[in-house]
Every structure is written in C-alpha cells, then in structure tokens.
Coordinates of C-alpha atoms and ligand atoms in Angstrom, one line a residue:
M2 CA 16.8 -2.6 19.7
R3 CA 15.9 -4.9 16.9
P4 CA 12.2 -5.0 16.3
C5 CA 11.0 -8.2 14.8
G6 CA 9.7 -8.2 11.2
F7 CA 12.4 -5.7 9.9
A8 CA 15.5 -7.8 10.4
G9 CA 15.8 -8.6 6.7
W10 CA 15.9 -5.0 5.5
R11 CA 18.9 -3.8 3.6
L12 CA 19.9 -0.2 3.3
N13 CA 21.2 1.1 0.0
V14 CA 22.6 4.4 1.2
A15 CA 25.9 3.4 2.8
A16 CA 27.3 6.7 1.7
L17 CA 25.0 8.7 4.0
T18 CA 26.0 9.8 7.4
F19 CA 24.4 7.8 10.2
A20 CA 23.1 5.3 7.8
W21 CA 24.8 2.5 9.7
H22 CA 22.7 3.4 12.6
T23 CA 19.5 2.7 10.8
E24 CA 20.8 -0.4 9.2
A25 CA 21.9 -1.8 12.5
M26 CA 18.3 -1.6 13.7
G27 CA 17.1 -3.3 10.6
L28 CA 14.7 -0.4 9.8
P29 CA 14.1 1.3 6.5
V30 CA 15.3 4.8 5.7
I31 CA 12.3 5.6 3.6
I32 CA 8.7 5.2 4.7
Q33 CA 6.2 6.0 2.1
G34 CA 3.5 7.8 4.1
G35 CA 0.0 6.5 4.3
M36 CA -2.3 8.6 2.1
G37 CA -6.0 8.4 2.2
V38 CA -8.3 7.6 0.8
G39 CA -6.7 5.0 -1.4
V40 CA -3.9 7.2 -2.7
S41 CA -1.4 4.9 -1.0
S42 CA -3.3 1.9 -2.3
W43 CA -1.9 -1.6 -2.1
R44 CA -0.3 -1.1 -5.5
L45 CA 1.9 1.8 -4.3
A46 CA 2.8 0.2 -1.0
H47 CA 3.7 -3.0 -2.9
A48 CA 6.0 -1.1 -5.3
V49 CA 7.8 0.6 -2.3
S50 CA 8.0 -2.5 -0.1
E51 CA 9.2 -4.6 -3.0
R52 CA 12.2 -2.3 -3.3
G53 CA 13.1 -2.7 0.4
Q54 CA 11.6 0.5 1.8
L55 CA 8.4 0.6 3.9
G56 CA 5.3 0.8 1.8
V57 CA 2.3 1.9 3.8
V58 CA -1.4 1.4 2.7
S59 CA -4.0 3.9 3.8
G60 CA -6.4 2.3 6.3
T61 CA -9.0 4.9 5.8
A62 CA -12.5 3.9 4.6
L63 CA -11.2 0.5 3.3
D64 CA -14.7 -1.0 3.8
Q65 CA -16.1 1.6 1.3
V66 CA -13.1 1.1 -1.1
L67 CA -13.7 -2.7 -1.0
V68 CA -17.4 -2.6 -1.9
R69 CA -16.9 0.1 -4.6
R70 CA -14.0 -1.8 -6.3
L71 CA -16.2 -4.9 -6.3
Q72 CA -19.1 -3.0 -7.8
D73 CA -16.7 -1.7 -10.5
G74 CA -16.1 -5.3 -11.5
D75 CA -12.7 -5.8 -9.8
A76 CA -10.6 -5.4 -12.9
G77 CA -7.6 -7.8 -12.8
G78 CA -9.3 -9.9 -10.1
H79 CA -7.0 -8.6 -7.3
V80 CA -9.7 -8.1 -4.7
R81 CA -11.2 -11.5 -5.4
R82 CA -7.7 -13.1 -5.3
A83 CA -7.1 -11.5 -1.8
L84 CA -10.6 -12.4 -0.6
D85 CA -9.8 -16.0 -1.5
Q86 CA -7.1 -15.9 1.1
L87 CA -9.2 -14.4 3.9
P88 CA -9.2 -17.0 6.6
F89 CA -13.0 -16.6 6.9
P90 CA -14.3 -18.0 3.6
R91 CA -18.0 -17.7 4.4
M92 CA -17.5 -14.0 5.2
A93 CA -15.7 -13.5 1.9
A94 CA -18.5 -15.3 0.0
R95 CA -21.2 -13.1 1.7
I96 CA -19.3 -10.0 0.6
L97 CA -18.8 -11.2 -3.0
Q98 CA -22.4 -12.2 -3.2
R99 CA -23.7 -8.8 -2.1
Y100 CA -21.3 -6.4 -3.9
F101 CA -19.4 -8.0 -6.8
I102 CA -20.8 -7.0 -10.2
P103 CA -19.2 -8.9 -13.1
G104 CA -18.1 -6.4 -15.7
G105 CA -18.8 -3.5 -13.4
K106 CA -21.9 -1.4 -12.7
V107 CA -23.3 1.0 -15.3
P108 CA -21.4 4.3 -14.9
D109 CA -24.4 6.4 -14.1
Q110 CA -25.7 3.9 -11.5
P111 CA -24.9 5.0 -7.9
Y112 CA -22.8 2.8 -5.7
I113 CA -24.7 0.8 -3.0
R114 CA -24.6 2.7 0.3
I115 CA -23.3 0.9 3.3
P116 CA -24.3 1.9 6.8
L117 CA -22.6 4.8 8.5
H118 CA -20.3 3.8 11.4
Q119 CA -21.6 4.0 14.9
K120 CA -20.4 2.8 18.3
D121 CA -22.0 -0.6 17.9
N122 CA -21.9 -1.5 14.2
P123 CA -24.0 -4.1 12.4
R124 CA -22.2 -7.4 11.7
D125 CA -22.1 -6.7 7.9
L126 CA -20.2 -3.5 8.4
V127 CA -17.7 -5.1 10.8
E128 CA -17.1 -7.8 8.2
L129 CA -16.4 -5.2 5.5
C130 CA -13.8 -3.5 7.8
I131 CA -12.1 -6.8 8.5
A132 CA -12.1 -7.9 4.8
G133 CA -11.3 -4.4 3.4
N134 CA -8.2 -4.1 5.6
F135 CA -7.2 -7.7 5.0
V136 CA -7.4 -7.3 1.2
E137 CA -5.3 -4.1 1.1
V138 CA -2.5 -5.4 3.3
F139 CA -2.5 -8.9 1.7
L140 CA -2.0 -7.3 -1.8
A141 CA 0.7 -4.9 -0.6
K142 CA 2.7 -7.9 0.8
E143 CA 1.9 -10.4 -1.9
G144 CA 4.8 -12.0 -3.7
H145 CA 7.8 -10.5 -1.9
G146 CA 9.1 -11.1 1.6
N147 CA 9.4 -7.5 2.7
P148 CA 7.4 -5.7 5.4
A149 CA 4.4 -3.4 4.7
G150 CA 2.5 -1.1 7.0
I151 CA -0.9 0.5 7.4
N152 CA -1.9 4.0 8.3
Y153 CA -4.9 5.1 10.3
L154 CA -6.2 8.4 11.6
E155 CA -6.9 8.2 15.4
K156 CA -9.8 10.6 15.0
I157 CA -11.6 8.1 12.8
Q158 CA -12.3 5.9 15.8
L159 CA -15.4 4.0 14.9
P160 CA -13.9 1.4 12.5
H161 CA -10.6 1.0 14.4
L162 CA -11.0 -2.4 16.1
P163 CA -12.2 -4.6 13.2
S164 CA -10.0 -2.7 10.8
I165 CA -6.8 -3.3 12.8
Y166 CA -7.8 -7.0 13.1
G167 CA -8.2 -7.3 9.4
A168 CA -4.8 -5.8 8.8
L169 CA -3.3 -8.2 11.4
L170 CA -4.9 -11.2 9.7
A171 CA -2.9 -10.2 6.6
G172 CA 0.3 -10.0 8.6
V173 CA 0.8 -6.2 8.6
D174 CA 4.3 -5.3 9.9
A175 CA 3.7 -1.8 11.2
V176 CA 0.7 0.3 12.2
L177 CA 1.2 4.1 11.8
M178 CA -1.3 6.4 13.3
G179 CA -1.7 10.2 13.4
A180 CA -4.4 12.8 13.9
G181 CA -5.0 12.2 17.6
I182 CA -3.5 10.7 20.7
P183 CA -3.3 6.9 20.1
I184 CA -2.4 6.0 23.6
R185 CA -4.7 3.0 23.7
V186 CA -3.7 1.5 20.4
P187 CA -0.6 -0.5 21.5
G188 CA -2.7 -2.5 23.9
V189 CA -5.2 -3.2 21.1
L190 CA -2.5 -4.5 18.9
D191 CA -1.3 -6.8 21.7
R192 CA -4.7 -8.2 22.3
L193 CA -5.9 -8.6 18.7
A194 CA -2.6 -10.3 17.8
L195 CA -3.7 -13.0 20.3
H196 CA -7.3 -13.0 18.9
Q197 CA -8.5 -11.6 22.2
Q198 CA -11.3 -9.2 22.8
A199 CA -10.2 -5.6 22.6
T200 CA -11.8 -2.3 23.6
Y201 CA -11.3 1.3 22.5
P202 CA -12.7 4.4 24.2
L203 CA -14.9 6.5 21.8
Y204 CA -14.5 10.2 22.3
V205 CA -18.1 11.4 22.9
I206 CA -18.6 15.2 23.3
G207 CA -20.6 15.9 26.5
A208 CA -20.3 12.3 27.9
G209 CA -19.4 11.8 31.6
P210 CA -17.5 9.0 33.4
D211 CA -20.8 7.1 33.9
D212 CA -21.6 7.0 30.2
D213 CA -20.8 3.8 28.3
T214 CA -18.5 5.0 25.5
T215 CA -16.4 1.9 25.1
M216 CA -16.3 0.1 21.8
T217 CA -15.8 -3.7 22.0
F218 CA -14.7 -6.1 19.4
N219 CA -14.2 -9.9 19.9
P220 CA -12.4 -11.6 17.1
R221 CA -14.0 -14.9 18.2
D222 CA -17.4 -13.6 17.1
Y223 CA -16.1 -13.5 13.5
A224 CA -13.5 -16.2 13.2
E225 CA -14.4 -19.4 11.2
G226 CA -12.5 -22.3 12.8
E227 CA -9.4 -22.0 15.0
P228 CA -7.4 -18.9 13.8
R229 CA -3.7 -19.1 13.3
P230 CA -1.2 -17.1 15.5
L231 CA -0.7 -13.5 14.4
K232 CA 2.3 -11.2 14.6
R233 CA 2.2 -8.1 16.7
P234 CA 3.2 -5.3 14.3
L235 CA 5.4 -2.3 15.2
F236 CA 3.5 0.7 16.4
L237 CA 4.7 4.1 15.0
P238 CA 2.6 7.1 16.1
I239 CA 2.8 10.2 14.0
I240 CA 3.4 13.2 16.2
A241 CA 4.0 17.0 15.9
S242 CA 5.1 17.8 19.4
N243 CA 7.7 16.6 22.0
T244 CA 5.0 16.5 24.7
L245 CA 2.9 14.1 22.7
A246 CA 5.9 11.8 22.0
A247 CA 6.8 11.8 25.7
T248 CA 3.2 11.1 26.8
L249 CA 2.9 8.2 24.4
V250 CA 6.1 6.6 25.7
K251 CA 5.0 7.1 29.3
K252 CA 1.3 6.5 29.2
S253 CA 0.5 4.1 26.4
N254 CA -1.0 0.8 27.3
G255 CA 1.7 -1.1 25.4
R256 CA 4.8 -0.8 23.4
V257 CA 5.6 2.2 21.2
D258 CA 8.3 1.3 18.7
G259 CA 9.2 4.7 17.2
F260 CA 7.8 7.9 15.9
I261 CA 7.1 9.8 12.7
I262 CA 7.6 13.5 13.3
E263 CA 5.5 15.4 10.9
G264 CA 5.8 19.2 10.3
P265 CA 3.1 21.5 8.9
T266 CA 4.4 21.4 5.3
A267 CA 3.2 17.8 5.0
G268 CA 0.3 16.8 2.7
G269 CA -3.1 15.9 4.1
H270 CA -4.2 17.1 7.6
N271 CA -1.7 19.1 9.6
A272 CA -1.6 19.4 13.4
P273 CA -2.9 22.9 14.3
P274 CA -0.5 25.5 15.6
R275 CA 0.0 25.6 19.4
G276 CA -2.2 28.1 21.2
K277 CA -5.0 30.0 19.6
M278 CA -5.2 29.5 15.8
Q279 CA -4.1 32.7 14.0
L280 CA -4.5 33.1 10.3
D281 CA -2.4 35.1 7.8
E282 CA -3.9 37.3 5.1
N283 CA -4.5 34.2 2.9
G284 CA -6.5 32.5 5.6
E285 CA -3.6 30.0 6.3
P286 CA -2.6 29.1 9.9
I287 CA 0.5 30.7 11.2
Y288 CA 3.1 28.3 12.7
G289 CA 5.9 29.5 14.9
E290 CA 8.9 28.4 16.9
R291 CA 6.6 26.5 19.4
D292 CA 5.5 24.2 16.6
V293 CA 9.0 23.0 15.9
V294 CA 9.8 19.6 17.4
D295 CA 13.1 19.6 19.4
L296 CA 15.1 16.7 18.0
A297 CA 17.5 16.6 20.9
R298 CA 14.6 15.7 23.2
M299 CA 13.4 13.2 20.7
R300 CA 16.8 11.5 20.7
E301 CA 16.6 11.3 24.5
L302 CA 13.5 9.1 24.2
G303 CA 15.8 6.4 22.7
L304 CA 13.3 5.3 20.0
P305 CA 13.9 5.6 16.3
F306 CA 12.2 8.4 14.5
W307 CA 11.5 9.5 10.9
L308 CA 11.1 13.1 9.7
A309 CA 8.1 14.0 7.5
G310 CA 6.9 17.1 5.8
G311 CA 9.1 18.4 2.9
F312 CA 11.8 15.7 3.2
G313 CA 11.3 14.3 -0.3
S314 CA 14.8 15.0 -1.6
P315 CA 18.3 13.4 -1.2
E316 CA 19.5 16.5 0.6
K317 CA 16.7 16.4 3.1
L318 CA 17.2 12.6 3.7
Q319 CA 20.9 13.3 4.5
E320 CA 19.9 16.2 6.8
A321 CA 17.4 13.9 8.6
L322 CA 20.0 11.2 9.1
A323 CA 22.6 13.7 10.3
N324 CA 20.1 14.8 12.9
G325 CA 19.8 11.3 14.3
A326 CA 16.6 10.3 12.4
A327 CA 16.3 6.7 11.2
G328 CA 15.1 8.2 8.0
I329 CA 12.2 10.1 6.4
Q330 CA 8.5 9.6 5.7
V331 CA 7.6 10.9 2.3
G332 CA 4.1 11.4 0.9
T333 CA 3.7 14.0 -1.8
A334 CA 6.5 12.7 -4.1
F335 CA 4.8 9.2 -4.1
A336 CA 1.2 10.6 -4.4
F337 CA 1.9 11.6 -8.0
C338 CA 3.8 8.6 -9.2
E339 CA 2.4 6.0 -11.5
E340 CA 1.5 3.4 -8.8
S341 CA -0.5 5.8 -6.6
G342 CA -4.3 5.5 -6.5
L343 CA -5.0 9.0 -7.7
L344 CA -6.8 9.3 -11.1
D345 CA -4.3 9.9 -13.8
E346 CA -5.9 13.1 -14.9
L347 CA -5.4 14.5 -11.4
K348 CA -1.8 13.5 -11.4
Q349 CA -1.3 15.1 -14.8
S350 CA -3.0 18.3 -13.8
V351 CA -0.4 18.7 -11.1
L352 CA 2.6 17.6 -13.3
T353 CA 1.7 19.7 -16.3
E354 CA -0.5 22.6 -15.2
T355 CA -0.5 25.5 -12.8
F356 CA -2.3 25.3 -9.5
K357 CA -2.3 26.8 -6.0
L358 CA -1.8 25.1 -2.7
K359 CA -3.6 26.3 0.4
T360 CA -3.4 25.2 4.0
D361 CA -7.1 25.6 4.6
A362 CA -8.0 26.1 8.2
L363 CA -11.7 25.4 7.5
A364 CA -12.0 22.7 4.8
S365 CA -11.8 19.6 7.0
P366 CA -14.8 18.9 9.2
T367 CA -12.2 17.6 11.8
G368 CA -11.2 21.2 12.5
F369 CA -7.5 20.3 11.6
P370 CA -5.9 22.4 8.9
F371 CA -5.9 20.5 5.6
K372 CA -3.8 21.2 2.5
V373 CA -5.9 21.7 -0.6
I374 CA -4.8 21.9 -4.2
Q375 CA -6.8 24.5 -6.1
H376 CA -7.2 23.8 -9.8
R377 CA -9.9 23.4 -12.4
D378 CA -10.9 19.8 -11.7
T379 CA -11.0 19.8 -7.9
V380 CA -13.4 21.4 -5.5
A381 CA -11.2 23.5 -3.2
A382 CA -13.9 26.0 -2.3
S383 CA -14.2 26.8 -6.0
T384 CA -17.3 27.3 -8.1
V385 CA -17.6 23.6 -8.7
Y386 CA -18.0 23.1 -5.0
N387 CA -20.5 25.8 -4.4
D388 CA -23.0 23.9 -6.7
R389 CA -22.7 20.8 -4.5
P390 CA -25.5 20.4 -2.0
R391 CA -24.3 19.4 1.4
I392 CA -24.6 15.7 1.9
C393 CA -23.1 13.5 4.5
D394 CA -23.6 9.9 3.4
L395 CA -20.2 8.3 4.2
G396 CA -19.7 9.8 7.6
Y397 CA -16.2 8.8 8.5
L398 CA -15.5 12.2 10.0
R399 CA -18.6 12.4 12.1
E400 CA -18.1 13.3 15.7
A401 CA -20.0 11.5 18.5
Y402 CA -21.9 13.6 21.0
K403 CA -24.3 12.9 23.9
T404 CA -27.9 13.7 23.0
G405 CA -30.5 15.3 25.3
E406 CA -31.9 11.8 25.8
G407 CA -28.5 10.5 27.0
E408 CA -27.9 8.5 23.8
I409 CA -24.9 8.8 21.4
G410 CA -25.6 10.9 18.4
Y411 CA -23.4 11.7 15.4
R412 CA -22.8 14.9 13.4
C413 CA -20.5 16.2 10.8
A414 CA -19.7 19.9 10.2
G415 CA -19.9 19.1 6.5
E416 CA -23.5 18.0 6.6
P417 CA -26.5 20.3 5.8
V418 CA -26.1 23.2 8.2
S419 CA -29.6 23.1 9.7
L420 CA -29.2 19.4 10.4
Y421 CA -25.8 20.0 12.1
V422 CA -27.3 22.8 14.2
S423 CA -30.3 20.7 15.1
K424 CA -27.8 18.2 16.6
G425 CA -26.2 20.9 18.8
G426 CA -23.5 21.8 16.3
N427 CA -22.3 25.4 16.1
E428 CA -23.4 27.1 12.9
A429 CA -20.2 29.0 12.6
G430 CA -18.3 25.8 12.9
A431 CA -20.0 24.5 9.7
N432 CA -18.8 27.4 7.5
G433 CA -16.4 26.5 4.8
R434 CA -16.3 22.8 5.5
L435 CA -15.9 20.5 2.6
C436 CA -17.0 16.9 2.3
L437 CA -13.6 15.2 2.5
C438 CA -15.1 11.7 2.5
N439 CA -16.8 12.0 -0.9
G440 CA -14.1 14.2 -2.4
L441 CA -11.3 11.8 -1.5
M442 CA -13.2 8.8 -2.8
A443 CA -13.7 10.7 -6.1
N444 CA -9.9 11.3 -6.3
I445 CA -9.3 7.6 -6.8
G446 CA -12.1 7.0 -9.3
L447 CA -14.6 5.8 -6.7
G448 CA -16.8 8.9 -6.4
Q449 CA -20.5 8.6 -5.9
V450 CA -22.9 9.3 -8.7
R451 CA -26.2 11.1 -8.0
G452 CA -29.3 12.4 -9.7
G453 CA -29.4 9.6 -12.3
G454 CA -25.9 10.3 -13.4
R455 CA -26.2 14.1 -13.6
H456 CA -23.9 14.7 -10.7
H457 CA -20.5 13.1 -10.2
E458 CA -18.7 13.9 -7.0
P459 CA -15.7 16.2 -7.7
G460 CA -12.2 15.4 -6.4
L461 CA -10.6 17.1 -3.5
L462 CA -6.8 17.0 -4.0
T463 CA -4.3 17.4 -1.2
A464 CA -0.5 17.5 -1.2
G465 CA 2.3 19.0 0.8
D466 CA 4.4 22.1 0.0
D467 CA 6.8 19.7 -1.8
V468 CA 4.3 19.4 -4.6
I469 CA 6.1 22.2 -6.5
N470 CA 9.1 19.8 -6.7
V471 CA 7.5 16.6 -8.0
T472 CA 8.5 17.3 -11.6
R473 CA 12.1 16.6 -10.5
F474 CA 11.2 12.9 -10.7
L475 CA 10.3 13.1 -14.4
Q476 CA 12.9 12.0 -16.9
P477 CA 13.4 14.4 -19.8
G478 CA 10.5 14.1 -22.2
Q479 CA 8.4 11.9 -19.8
T480 CA 5.0 12.7 -18.3
H481 CA 5.0 9.9 -15.7
Y482 CA 7.4 8.7 -13.0
T483 CA 7.3 5.6 -10.8
A484 CA 7.8 4.8 -7.1
G485 CA 11.2 3.3 -8.1
D486 CA 12.2 6.7 -9.6
V487 CA 11.3 8.4 -6.3
I488 CA 13.3 5.8 -4.2
R489 CA 16.3 5.9 -6.5
T490 CA 16.4 9.7 -6.5
L491 CA 16.0 10.0 -2.7
L492 CA 18.8 7.4 -2.1
G493 CA 21.0 9.3 -4.5
N494 CA 21.3 6.4 -6.9
Ligands
FMN512 C1 -2.4 12.9 -0.8 C2 -2.0 12.8 0.6 C3 -2.8 12.1 1.5 C4 -2.4 12.0 2.8 N1 -3.2 11.3 3.7 C5 -2.8 10.9 4.9 C6 -3.6 10.1 5.8 O1 -4.6 9.6 5.4 N2 -3.1 9.8 7.0 C7 -1.9 10.3 7.5 O2 -1.4 10.1 8.6 N3 -1.1 11.1 6.7 C8 -1.5 11.4 5.4 N4 -0.7 12.2 4.6 C9 0.6 12.6 5.0 C10 1.7 11.6 4.6 O3 1.5 10.3 5.2 C11 3.1 12.0 4.9 O4 3.3 12.0 6.3 C12 3.4 13.4 4.4 O5 2.9 13.5 3.1 C13 4.9 13.7 4.4 O6 5.1 15.0 3.9 P1 5.3 15.3 2.4 O7 4.0 15.4 1.8 O8 6.0 16.7 2.4 O9 6.2 14.3 1.7 C14 -1.2 12.4 3.3 C15 -0.3 13.1 2.4 C16 -0.7 13.3 1.0 C17 0.2 13.9 0.1

C-alpha cells in the first residue's frame, strides 16, 4: 500500500527495528496528535510537518478560534494572509468585515458571540466553519511541501460537513477522528473532495427511524466560481478497541487508511473502560485487561497503525515499531513545547511547578473520562471553578434530543442544572461537569470576558500521564523546548 500524499516522506530512524516497513509505505513514524482547542494550532503542526513528521491541527471549534483571533487584531497578519487564499473571496471579505478589529479589541470587552451549532445552521456559521478550517490547514502547510493533517472528535457532529470541506479546500492530507464511531466519514471525504453534496447522520436521543436527523451540506451553495479539483485525504480513525477497528474496516462507507490506537494514559478525552464504569478511591476509572488492544489482531487487518498514550520517548517508539506499528502518535510532549497554542504561563506552570493529574470521570459533559491537570491557575474542580456560574454559550458538546413536540432540542450537562433538567436531562448527570468549551478556549488566550471585565474564564488544562516526563526535553538551564527538540529526542538523534 502506498497512499497518495505521503510518498515524499523520509524517515530518519534507520537504526530502529521495522523502520524500513514504515518507510516503504511512505508514512511518518511520528504523528503529532491533534489537541483541542487550538493547542495543536497551525504553528505547532507547521513546525512538525516542516520536519518531515505529521503535524496535525485540531479541528475543534475553529469557527470560534477564527473570529476571536480576528477580534484580537490578528497579530502577524497570519489569519488575513490565509483568508486571502480562500478560494471564496466574497466569503472572506464578509468575515473580515464582521470580525476583524485592527489593533485588537479592548481586553475587558467580550468577544462577539456567534450562533450555537444546530442541525441546520445559518449561512454565516457555515461560512465560519469553512473559513476557520481552511485557515488552520493552509497555515500548517504553508511554505513546505510536506503533508499535514486535521483532527476532529466524532461526537462534535454538528460542524462536521462544512469543517471538513474547509480543510479539504486547503489540501489537508489526513483526517484523524476519535471520540465516536466515524463509520460515515470516509464517504463524506470521497464526496466533498469532488465538491458533491454530502450528508451526515446526527445522533438524536429519542429519535426514531422516521425522524429527519440527516445533516446536509452542498459545497455548490457556497462556492464562488468553478472550484478546482481537491485531493481525498487519508482517513485515520482513533480507536481503543479491536472491535471498533474491525467494524470500521468492514462497515465504513469508504476507505479507511490506517488507525491510531490510543490507550487510557493519553491526554484529553479517554475511551471509557469496557463494561460498567468503576472508579477507584480517587474517583478515577479502573481500566483492565479487556481495555488492552490486541496488536496481533490489529496486524491481521493489514492496515498501518500508530500507538498513542504514553509513547513519547525513544524507547517507546522502538517498542511500537517492534510490535508492528508504523510509528507513534504523541500529544503531551508537544503540548508544552514552544510552538503549541497553550498560554506560556500554563506551560511554565507544568514545567516548573508541582501539579496533580486526574482522570476525571465527571468533568467532561460528553461523559467520557477526561484528564485534568490540577494546579493553581486552572479550574479542575478547584475553588476557582466553584465561583463560576454555569453558562453554556459555546455549545460544541451539546447533545441533540427529540423534544416532546417532535423537534430537535439541544442540551449540555455543563449548562445550568435547572435548564438541563427542564430539557429532559438527568440531574445526577450534571454533577461535577465542567465547561470544557470555555475552559479550553481560555487555555489558548481566547477565553471569554464577562461582567464588564470582572470575570475572565479560567483555563482547564489537560495532559496525559506522560506529563511528568516533559522536562526531559529541556536542555540544561532552559525553561522552554521546541517541537524540533521533541522530534530529535524521539528519533534518538
Ligand atoms: C492538551 C491535549 C489535548 C488533546 N485534545 C485532543 C483532541 O481534541 N482530539 C483528539 O482526538 N485527541 C486529543 N488529545 C490526544 C492526542 O491527540 C494524543 O492522541 C495523545 O495525547 C497521545 O498520548 P500522550 O498524551 O501520552 O502523548 C489531546 C491531548 C492533549 C495532551
């Protein structure tokens, strides 16, 4: 197998066992994992791709990231430079006109709110998804000939279609998707690459077969002029079980090109343990033998795979290759490097101070376990968070449900409890939930400001178990390291 788009990659780990295998397929050994929101920004993905490994931008909430960067004045002009290349100039002009503030907004002024996503989105919001995804991928690929990917969470379904289209317009080389069963995504890639109308089934709680839950997106409704041909990127689902991998191979509506196998030590969301969730004395989920992916069975599927979750060291890379993996996907080590989108003070608090890491079974409104760093500046169920009134005004993690009137409603376990319950949500299910949307935006300096500047959203930092090892990338006497330092260390150079 030699997937298109990767043929030019060179491998710099000839000494490693099985490396020839990866090189023969033209695939990278290191994938820098997608990290939302905006942690794996274009800057980080660019730094990784430029060095011949696969840089991956996070595709989460890029509509929001776009409008907030513009309101902050777009320092360096990167967003505007990318928007200039959007093949839909009138769309780009509309966005600039509405959101760009020369010199940036006054710090205490809140960001303009954009509509929350629904099954049928207003045109403006669809355009922001197309443009936001285009900008991020365009900048990650700018000025070098190497591939770059984008990462989405399947669970955040509402923006999928226009977001993927925007990434394709910028020539994205790989789409990576976890947190769900992305069985219908390969077909979407096939169709959107041809500028054809695509559909995606929205999961609506309580809906039956007669309910219309299909989201539809037709690129022709947004294109200006005759669009140029697009490349169909590789599709690499992120999985945590053999069953899911086999199902995706057998039942997907198009080609699956390989897998990322992610274990429960990885940063961000983790797949829940098999069976009924049981917690240990610290409130963390207990994983067992059933949660371990059988690599022999993965090899039988005949597709390349990368191992993720605690693989950020040269020894673990070698171990992965020896087990037949094409390489590794690494997140945590890259999250704290200079090019990542995290605010510098958050990086420094992890590199120079003490903190605790918890796999929190409750924090994420998705119900998936979510790793949270607990230290003085971030929320993490600490006193800072207890003072924050519940607000759901970004809404990416809202679930769709069928209302009593037969319509589609939306609710989030992180919104005010009475509101959540009034929409049929279970009160117990709202306990302990944090507002990931607002917290993650704050991590990258794009947090909302409320109350005339009195309240700034606190950050909500996540990382994998490997976070205790990130200082290994620091040179003696240094307080910062780069993506290049991570790659060099992992490759044993
Ligand atoms: C800060 C952070 C944010 C993450 N966000 C996402 C995400 O949005 N989507 C996703 O599929 N994985 C996400 N991940 C997981 C990474 O893509 C990667 O698979 C994982 O970090 C690998 O394990 P490691 O953390 O031990 O290196 C995130 C990880 C971190 C550290």
